[in-house]
């Protein structure tokens, strides 16, 4: 089968895992669509990881603010398919239906479970060790389209709960592998999309900072799940934390010992990361 003519929609670092998998199979997008550049570290405006990936390979990139008007670059080509991986913006139905074979998406859950914006964090917070990834077709709903393929991820009980950054990397790496296996079959017409059972669907939400607040003296398992889930990048910047005399203390590592939460490392407000015992010792000297 010849390489399909497709556009890729994506934004963060883990979306490039799918691009890497496609590239290894000789399938490069003719166009990349990502969000506009934004100020990041120290106010410096930097391209999204997906844009940087495309520019390094000489692939055309567009960064529309929205789709009130469909970009000409999408209109002037007879596309085979769109591939969408963590794009971060709603794509209207009219755009999704432009390609001959629609828009294929990687979603890091076993749909219809954990539809919505935060499937990885929600799986960790729900203590769901059995997880996986879905390759699906997008429609106008939120992760409601039919499924083309799924893959389960085996996680050893002793390693669970994983930090969200690591679980995200695992799921999108597997998602990229599943995508390159599934896409040719879908384009050839040898896969039949499987409608989701909406009666079994569960939904996720966008988390707020208060959702990442822990209680060091609360239920140990619940607090550990929060610390693993809110370990930063997948949480949109929210980090597991508590307040000590009005000052924010970010918890970066912990474990459960004899049924009790044992905090191992923290970032006290205005200071660098340190082990928890050193933090307690310095705190005692200042109180």
Coordinates of C-alpha atoms in Angstrom, one line a residue, residues 5-287:
X5 CA -2.0 11.5 2.1
X6 CA -2.8 12.8 5.5
X7 CA -2.7 15.7 7.9
X8 CA -1.6 15.3 11.5
X9 CA -3.2 17.3 14.3
X10 CA -1.3 17.3 17.6
X11 CA 0.5 19.5 20.2
X12 CA 2.5 18.1 23.1
X13 CA 5.6 15.9 23.4
X14 CA 3.7 12.6 23.7
X15 CA 1.9 13.3 20.4
X16 CA 5.3 13.0 18.7
X17 CA 5.5 9.3 19.7
X18 CA 2.8 8.7 17.1
X19 CA 4.7 10.7 14.6
X20 CA 7.9 8.7 15.3
X21 CA 5.9 5.5 14.8
X22 CA 4.4 6.7 11.5
X23 CA 7.8 7.9 10.3
X24 CA 9.4 4.5 11.0
X25 CA 6.7 2.9 8.7
X26 CA 7.4 5.5 6.0
X27 CA 4.2 7.4 6.6
X28 CA 4.9 11.2 6.9
X29 CA 2.1 13.7 7.1
X30 CA 1.8 16.2 4.2
X31 CA 0.7 18.9 6.7
X32 CA 0.9 19.3 10.5
X33 CA -1.8 21.3 12.4
X34 CA -0.9 22.4 15.9
X35 CA -1.8 25.2 18.4
X36 CA -0.2 28.6 18.1
X37 CA 3.1 29.2 19.8
X38 CA 2.8 30.4 23.4
X39 CA 5.3 31.9 25.9
X40 CA 6.7 29.2 28.1
X41 CA 9.9 29.2 30.2
X42 CA 10.9 32.7 31.2
X43 CA 8.4 34.2 28.8
X44 CA 10.2 32.8 25.7
X45 CA 7.9 32.0 22.8
X46 CA 8.7 28.4 21.7
X47 CA 7.0 26.1 19.2
X48 CA 5.0 23.2 20.3
X49 CA 6.9 19.9 20.3
X50 CA 4.8 18.7 17.3
X51 CA 5.6 21.9 15.4
X52 CA 9.3 21.5 16.2
X53 CA 9.2 17.8 15.0
X54 CA 7.6 18.8 11.7
X55 CA 9.9 21.8 11.0
X56 CA 12.9 19.5 11.6
X57 CA 11.7 17.4 8.7
X58 CA 10.6 20.3 6.4
X59 CA 6.9 19.5 6.8
X60 CA 4.4 22.4 6.4
X61 CA 2.8 23.5 9.6
X62 CA -0.3 25.6 10.3
X63 CA -1.4 27.0 13.7
X64 CA -5.0 28.2 13.5
X65 CA -6.5 29.9 16.5
X66 CA -9.8 28.2 15.7
X67 CA -11.8 26.8 12.8
X68 CA -14.4 29.5 12.3
X69 CA -12.9 29.6 8.9
X70 CA -11.4 26.4 7.5
X71 CA -7.7 26.9 6.7
X72 CA -7.0 26.9 2.9
X73 CA -4.3 24.3 3.4
X74 CA -7.0 21.8 4.5
X75 CA -9.4 22.8 1.7
X76 CA -7.1 22.5 -1.3
X77 CA -6.2 18.8 -0.9
X78 CA -8.0 15.5 -1.4
X79 CA -7.1 13.9 1.9
X80 CA -7.1 10.2 2.6
X81 CA -7.4 10.7 6.4
X82 CA -6.6 12.9 9.3
X83 CA -4.7 11.7 12.3
X84 CA -5.4 13.4 15.6
X85 CA -3.3 12.9 18.8
X86 CA -3.7 15.2 21.7
X87 CA -4.4 18.2 19.6
X88 CA -6.0 20.2 22.4
X89 CA -8.7 22.0 20.4
X90 CA -12.2 21.0 19.3
X91 CA -12.3 20.1 15.6
X92 CA -15.7 20.8 14.0
X93 CA -17.6 18.0 12.3
X94 CA -17.2 19.6 8.8
X95 CA -13.4 19.4 9.1
X96 CA -13.5 15.8 10.5
X97 CA -15.5 14.7 7.5
X98 CA -13.3 16.3 4.9
X99 CA -11.0 13.2 4.4
X100 CA -12.1 10.1 2.5
X101 CA -11.7 8.0 5.6
X102 CA -12.4 10.5 8.3
X103 CA -10.3 11.4 11.3
X104 CA -8.4 8.7 13.3
X105 CA -7.6 9.4 17.0
X106 CA -5.5 7.9 19.7
X107 CA -7.3 7.9 23.1
X108 CA -5.3 6.7 26.2
X109 CA -8.1 4.5 27.7
X110 CA -10.1 1.4 26.9
X111 CA -13.2 3.2 25.6
X112 CA -16.0 3.7 26.5
X113 CA -14.2 4.0 29.8
X114 CA -12.7 7.3 30.7
X115 CA -13.9 9.5 27.9
X116 CA -13.0 13.1 28.1
X117 CA -9.9 15.3 28.8
X118 CA -8.1 13.4 31.6
X119 CA -8.2 9.7 31.1
X120 CA -4.7 9.0 32.4
X121 CA -5.1 10.9 35.7
X122 CA -8.6 9.6 36.2
X123 CA -7.4 6.0 35.8
X124 CA -4.8 6.5 38.5
X125 CA -7.1 8.3 40.9
X126 CA -9.7 5.5 40.4
X127 CA -6.9 2.9 41.2
X128 CA -7.6 1.2 37.8
X129 CA -4.5 -0.8 37.1
X130 CA -6.0 -2.5 34.1
X131 CA -5.7 0.2 31.4
X132 CA -4.9 0.6 27.7
X133 CA -5.3 2.6 24.5
X134 CA -7.9 2.9 21.8
X135 CA -7.6 3.9 18.1
X136 CA -10.9 5.4 17.2
X137 CA -12.8 7.5 14.7
X138 CA -13.7 11.0 15.7
X139 CA -17.2 12.4 15.5
X140 CA -18.8 15.5 16.9
X141 CA -19.1 14.0 20.4
X142 CA -16.4 13.8 23.1
X143 CA -14.6 10.5 22.4
X144 CA -17.9 8.9 21.3
X145 CA -16.8 7.6 17.9
X146 CA -16.5 4.0 16.9
X147 CA -13.4 2.0 17.9
X148 CA -11.0 0.6 15.3
X149 CA -8.6 -1.2 17.6
X150 CA -7.6 -1.5 21.3
X151 CA -4.5 -2.7 23.2
X152 CA -4.3 -3.4 26.9
X153 CA -1.3 -2.4 29.0
X154 CA 0.0 -4.9 31.6
X155 CA 1.3 -3.2 34.7
X156 CA 2.7 -5.3 37.5
X157 CA 0.9 -4.8 40.8
X158 CA 4.1 -4.0 42.6
X159 CA 4.7 -1.1 40.2
X160 CA 1.2 0.4 40.6
X161 CA 0.3 3.2 40.9
X162 CA 2.6 4.6 38.2
X163 CA 3.3 8.4 38.0
X164 CA 1.1 10.0 35.3
X165 CA 4.1 11.1 33.3
X166 CA 5.3 7.5 32.9
X167 CA 1.8 6.0 32.3
X168 CA 1.2 8.7 29.7
X169 CA 4.4 7.8 27.9
X170 CA 3.6 4.1 28.0
X171 CA 0.1 4.6 26.6
X172 CA 1.0 7.0 23.8
X173 CA 4.0 4.8 22.8
X174 CA 1.7 1.8 22.6
X175 CA -0.9 4.0 20.9
X176 CA 1.6 5.0 18.2
X177 CA 2.4 1.3 17.6
X178 CA -1.3 0.4 17.4
X179 CA -1.9 3.3 15.0
X180 CA 0.6 2.2 12.4
X181 CA -0.8 -1.3 12.6
X182 CA -4.4 -0.1 12.3
X183 CA -4.2 2.7 9.8
X184 CA -3.4 0.7 6.7
X185 CA -6.2 -1.8 7.5
X186 CA -8.7 1.0 7.9
X187 CA -7.6 2.7 4.7
X188 CA -7.8 -0.6 2.8
X189 CA -11.3 -1.3 4.2
X190 CA -10.4 -4.4 6.1
X191 CA -11.5 -3.1 9.5
X192 CA -15.1 -2.6 10.6
X193 CA -15.5 0.2 13.2
X194 CA -17.1 -1.1 16.4
X195 CA -19.7 1.3 17.9
X196 CA -19.1 2.1 21.6
X197 CA -21.6 1.0 24.2
X198 CA -22.5 4.4 25.7
X199 CA -24.4 2.7 28.6
X200 CA -21.0 1.6 29.9
X201 CA -19.3 4.9 29.4
X202 CA -17.5 6.8 32.2
X203 CA -16.4 10.4 31.9
X204 CA -13.5 12.5 33.0
X205 CA -13.1 16.2 33.8
X206 CA -10.6 19.0 33.6
X207 CA -8.9 19.1 37.0
X208 CA -8.4 22.2 39.1
X209 CA -5.6 23.0 41.5
X210 CA -7.7 22.1 44.5
X211 CA -8.1 18.6 43.1
X212 CA -4.4 18.0 43.7
X213 CA -4.5 19.0 47.4
X214 CA -3.5 16.1 49.6
X215 CA -4.0 15.5 53.3
X216 CA -0.7 14.0 54.7
X217 CA -2.7 12.5 57.6
X218 CA -5.6 11.2 55.4
X219 CA -6.2 7.8 53.8
X220 CA -2.7 6.7 52.7
X221 CA -3.8 5.0 49.5
X222 CA -5.9 7.9 48.4
X223 CA -3.1 10.4 49.0
X224 CA -0.5 8.2 47.2
X225 CA -2.8 8.0 44.2
X226 CA -3.0 11.8 44.1
X227 CA 0.7 12.1 44.4
X228 CA 1.2 9.7 41.5
X229 CA -1.5 11.3 39.3
X230 CA -0.6 15.0 39.9
X231 CA 3.1 14.7 39.1
X232 CA 2.9 17.7 36.8
X233 CA 2.9 17.6 32.9
X234 CA -0.2 15.5 32.2
X235 CA -2.0 17.4 34.9
X236 CA -1.7 20.7 33.1
X237 CA 0.7 22.1 35.7
X238 CA -1.3 20.9 38.8
X239 CA 1.0 19.2 41.3
X240 CA 0.2 17.2 44.5
X241 CA 0.6 19.6 47.4
X242 CA -0.4 20.6 50.9
X243 CA 0.0 23.7 53.0
X244 CA 2.3 24.1 55.9
X245 CA 1.7 27.3 57.9
X246 CA 0.2 28.9 54.8
X247 CA 3.1 27.9 52.5
X248 CA 2.6 25.5 49.7
X249 CA 4.6 22.3 49.8
X250 CA 4.7 20.2 46.6
X251 CA 5.1 16.5 47.2
X252 CA 7.2 14.8 44.4
X253 CA 7.6 11.3 45.9
X254 CA 6.1 9.1 48.6
X255 CA 5.3 5.6 49.5
X256 CA 3.2 3.6 52.0
X257 CA 4.9 2.0 54.9
X258 CA 3.0 -0.1 57.4
X259 CA -0.3 1.4 56.2
X260 CA 0.9 5.0 56.6
X261 CA 1.8 7.6 54.0
X262 CA 5.6 8.3 54.0
X263 CA 6.5 11.4 52.2
X264 CA 10.0 11.1 50.7
X265 CA 10.7 14.3 48.6
X266 CA 9.1 17.8 48.5
X267 CA 9.5 21.2 46.9
X268 CA 8.8 23.8 49.6
X269 CA 7.5 27.1 48.3
X270 CA 10.3 29.3 47.1
X271 CA 13.0 26.6 47.5
X272 CA 14.5 23.7 45.6
X273 CA 13.5 20.1 45.8
X274 CA 14.7 18.3 48.9
X275 CA 14.2 15.1 50.9
X276 CA 11.4 15.3 53.4
X277 CA 13.5 14.7 56.5
X278 CA 15.8 17.7 55.5
X279 CA 12.7 19.8 55.0
X280 CA 11.3 18.9 58.4
X281 CA 14.7 19.7 60.0
X282 CA 15.0 23.1 58.4
X283 CA 11.4 23.8 59.2
X284 CA 11.9 23.1 62.9
X285 CA 14.8 25.6 62.9
X286 CA 12.7 28.4 61.5
X287 CA 9.6 27.9 63.7

